[in-house]
Amino acid sequence: MAERLVLKHRRTTLERVEKFLPALQSRLFTDTCPLVCLSCFQTPQRIPYEDAVRHEFGPAKVGDSFGPTWQTCWFKVELSIPREWLGKEVHLLWESDGEGLVWRDAQPVQGLTKEGEKTSYILTDSLTEVEPHSLTVYVEVACNDLFGAGKGSLIAPPDPDKKFTLNQAELVVFNRDIHELLVDFEILVGMAKHLGEENQRSFQALYVANQMVNLLDVTDSSTFPAVRQLASSIFSQKNGESQHMIHAMGHCHIDTAWLWPYEESIRKCARSWVTVVRLMEKNPEFTFACSQAQQLEWVRNWYPGLFAQIQDYARKGQFIPVGGTWVEMDGNLPSGESMVRQFLQGQRFFQQQFGRLCLEFWLPDTFGYSAQLPQLMHGCGIRRFLTQKLSWSLVNNFPHNTFFWEGIDGSRVLAHFPPGNSYELKGHVEEMLRTMNNNRDKGRVNHSAALFGFGDGGGGPTQKMLDRLKRMRDTDGLPRVQMSTPDKLFSVLEKKTQLCTWIGELFLELHNGTYTVQAQLKRGNRECERILHDAEVLSSFALTQKSTFQYPSIKLQHLWRLLLLNQFHDVLPGSCIQLVVEDAMRYYAEIRSVGALLLQDAIEALFGKLLPAGPETTESLLVLNTLPWERTEVVSRPGTEALALVKVPSMGYSAVNDLLTSPHPVTVTKQVDGSVTMENGVIAAHLDSMGRVTSLRLAHSGRESVLDGHCANQFVIFDDVPLYWDAWDVMDYHLETRKPITTLLTPLEIVLAGGLRGSVKFSLQISERSVITQEVVLDAMCPYLRFLTQVDWNETRRFLKVEFPCCVRSMNATYEIQFGHLERPTHWNTSWDWARFEVWSHKWMDLSEHGFGVALLNDCKYGASVHDNVMSLSLLRAPKSPDATADIGHHRFTYAVMPHRGSFQEASVIQNAYNLNFPLHAVPAVSAQCPAWSAFSVSSAAVVLETVKQAEARRDGLVVRLYESHGSTVVTWLQTSLPVKEAISCDLLERPDPSSHLLLQEHGVKLTFTPFQVRSVLLILRQ
Ligand SMILES: [Zn+2]
């Protein structure tokens, strides 16, 4: 009979096809069979398989609930496949809440997560006579969802009482033909819907899908081939040569800790990656990019069998380690040296375990990217960068997807932002079209990356995603989609000659609250960066001064890895749950305690008999300076209140017996109105009875810093209620709620009357539940006024800052970043300017006009802003999600204000910020018979010698790292008293540049720097 043609109405035809699909779906499993036996036990611990299988299992059945949150339920699954199923594809169907992992023969074999669309474990592709039909497997179910256990919403604090239910557990015969038909339909419907009414291909796809419904009898498999043939007639119609090319790569973003603790991430890695390995067995073309050395190291330790399989697929080029870093760290807050160590630890791991360095820096989900990163990448063997997070910017659309990114020193890397604006695509038509259409470099670049696979909580790709992508390899009207690799993509992009360049930071216009929230994590980070710096410097000294000293390289590596782990992009930024904060604080505590022991070991090795045997008090003092310039400062004698003014050479020590006296002692004078004047011959401050600085002058010129009629050190509080991402965001409208804190609790009183140190104290009431206590300290000869601050903080969604309105006019303020600084505007002229109403900074920020300026220094704060002439330091926030207890409690931090003549470079603001952060070490000595000693000094004030450490690869070598901090081209001498026999330039991975042997002369080695250049030198020691 001739086919009867009807005029097809677009909407009804589409609806007809879509409504047909459930009937097809219901035929996916043609037969089922119950399990022979199911039993289980529960444990609060995450235990190894070997322990679990020895446990006693009690009866269990489908429909049972288990939990609560964070428990683990181990199921023993005894099954027997019916003989009638010979030749059939048989799955264990497992649908439960929580995240599951199937174990078979003592090995993990399949991750099961309902939310990640993984509910079956393939027992056999085609059941044979010879394979075992009866077997026992185990399913380890974690009582948390893919995204933790938020109560009521994703980012709400976890519900501790959540219950988890086993909904389905049985054997099924899987009908692969039905699965393929479903994917065919899905792609055709996707084309029909998303290509749009004006597109010819949209109708072709729709009419073919309609015809498939006409021909298909779901009960009769003999109708399937013709129907599939129809679908492939569409898929096989090819594009022209000019079509956009999508480089699809499997990916599985696993937050190293976020809405779940670190320990759960270890299991997330196993669940996700074993699933990837299963997919690789069946899909030889499937590629998967995997970042974060720490996660791979976890799997190496906890699941060695799986790790061996991963190494195998890495050799085949399917499992592709990327990123080069230890974790996907925050891109703003870690110090320059921390970022170097992220790469150093990461790249060394990838080299050792996979035989190659990563060529791409991979940081898809981080809240902004420092303008120093391009240079650091270069130094670590990386010229390529991938992220997509800037698509989250609230105000401005970033103008490129493929471009050169140039850092503050001029280093350039090739950057690619996958235009699909996601690192967890599912392989849908709409996503591929979005990837093509969103490309903002059309005409310049015709290639894009598409990262597919469930992410954030892990999960990764599915077979269905792969099957979708296969149909879009080259289908007229759709972008071409090929399975690719980061290397293939970037190799193509590198050949493009018309790319634009973006210079400076990649600032995310969202999540700006992460610079401030969870203040104790920020403090831990800054403090531990300092501890590891000092431990390395002093251990290096000890190594060169005492032949029997063992450099603690293994302990230091362990501590560094803990610090680097805590720099993960949901931990240090403070966007994690309370459990994670507790873990992170434990790691900081370990760094503090072990770090203190390492410092003590180094000091004992250096001074031996000069140190007192017991805790007796001594007259003499040894003072150590880990910074590369001479310092004259007031220190406290250990264990006493007594002060001493000491002078210590650059990166060295001196013994102090006869104390220095200051040419100009500090004076503190109280006025009748309760205000106080503090002076030290360098600066003079006047504080009112509320501790506000009403005047701050340079002593020699009388130049005033505080804006007339205003008060500096003014605490202000804001309502801080973001729209959704509570811990992450501070919105621009919070600025409209500014309230100065003016409730005096204890008026200003003098604590130290002057001499070497003067100080005053006061306290303010923030609210009925929160109090600030501050001691304002001025030391002899010190160019800055310190504010030792303690806050008892018990607020809800409020933001505490301190303001310094300055008598300075400038269009830009300067902020310290990693190994350098950058300027940001103080005005809100354009949308790009006002989107930066809250920015980040490291140890200092500065507002200068010609000849004069004011710097704000801090010892553990990162959030900042300068608008007009008001400098603000962000102090504390109080979000309630995902950690309802965030920041509640007692806080201690110090900031300082430093007015200065000339530029901040001329005034040594950078050095003073280091001094505030790296206090001198004073240790009691039985004798001062010890000459002053300096290991290193640098002749140019522009160059900072930041790091001294033992070389990773050779015990007779030290690596020193220096950077140009002023933004100038300089030649400098690095002088050393250490027994150096050879000096070779090396990169950040400590690979010596054989062509760059440096000439050792009487003064040391001569080094040339361009603005913000970071240089490393390998010093080989005489034995
Ligand atoms: Zn993430």
Coordinates of C-alpha atoms and ligand atoms in Angstrom, one line a residue, residues 253 255 365 423 456 568-570, ligand 1:
H253 CA 35.5 17.2 38.3
D255 CA 36.1 18.6 44.5
D365 CA 36.4 25.8 38.7
Y423 CA 33.1 21.2 32.6
D456 CA 31.8 18.4 41.2
F568 CA 41.9 23.4 47.3
H569 CA 39.4 25.7 45.7
D570 CA 36.6 25.0 48.1
Ligands
ZN1 ZN 35.3 22.6 42.0

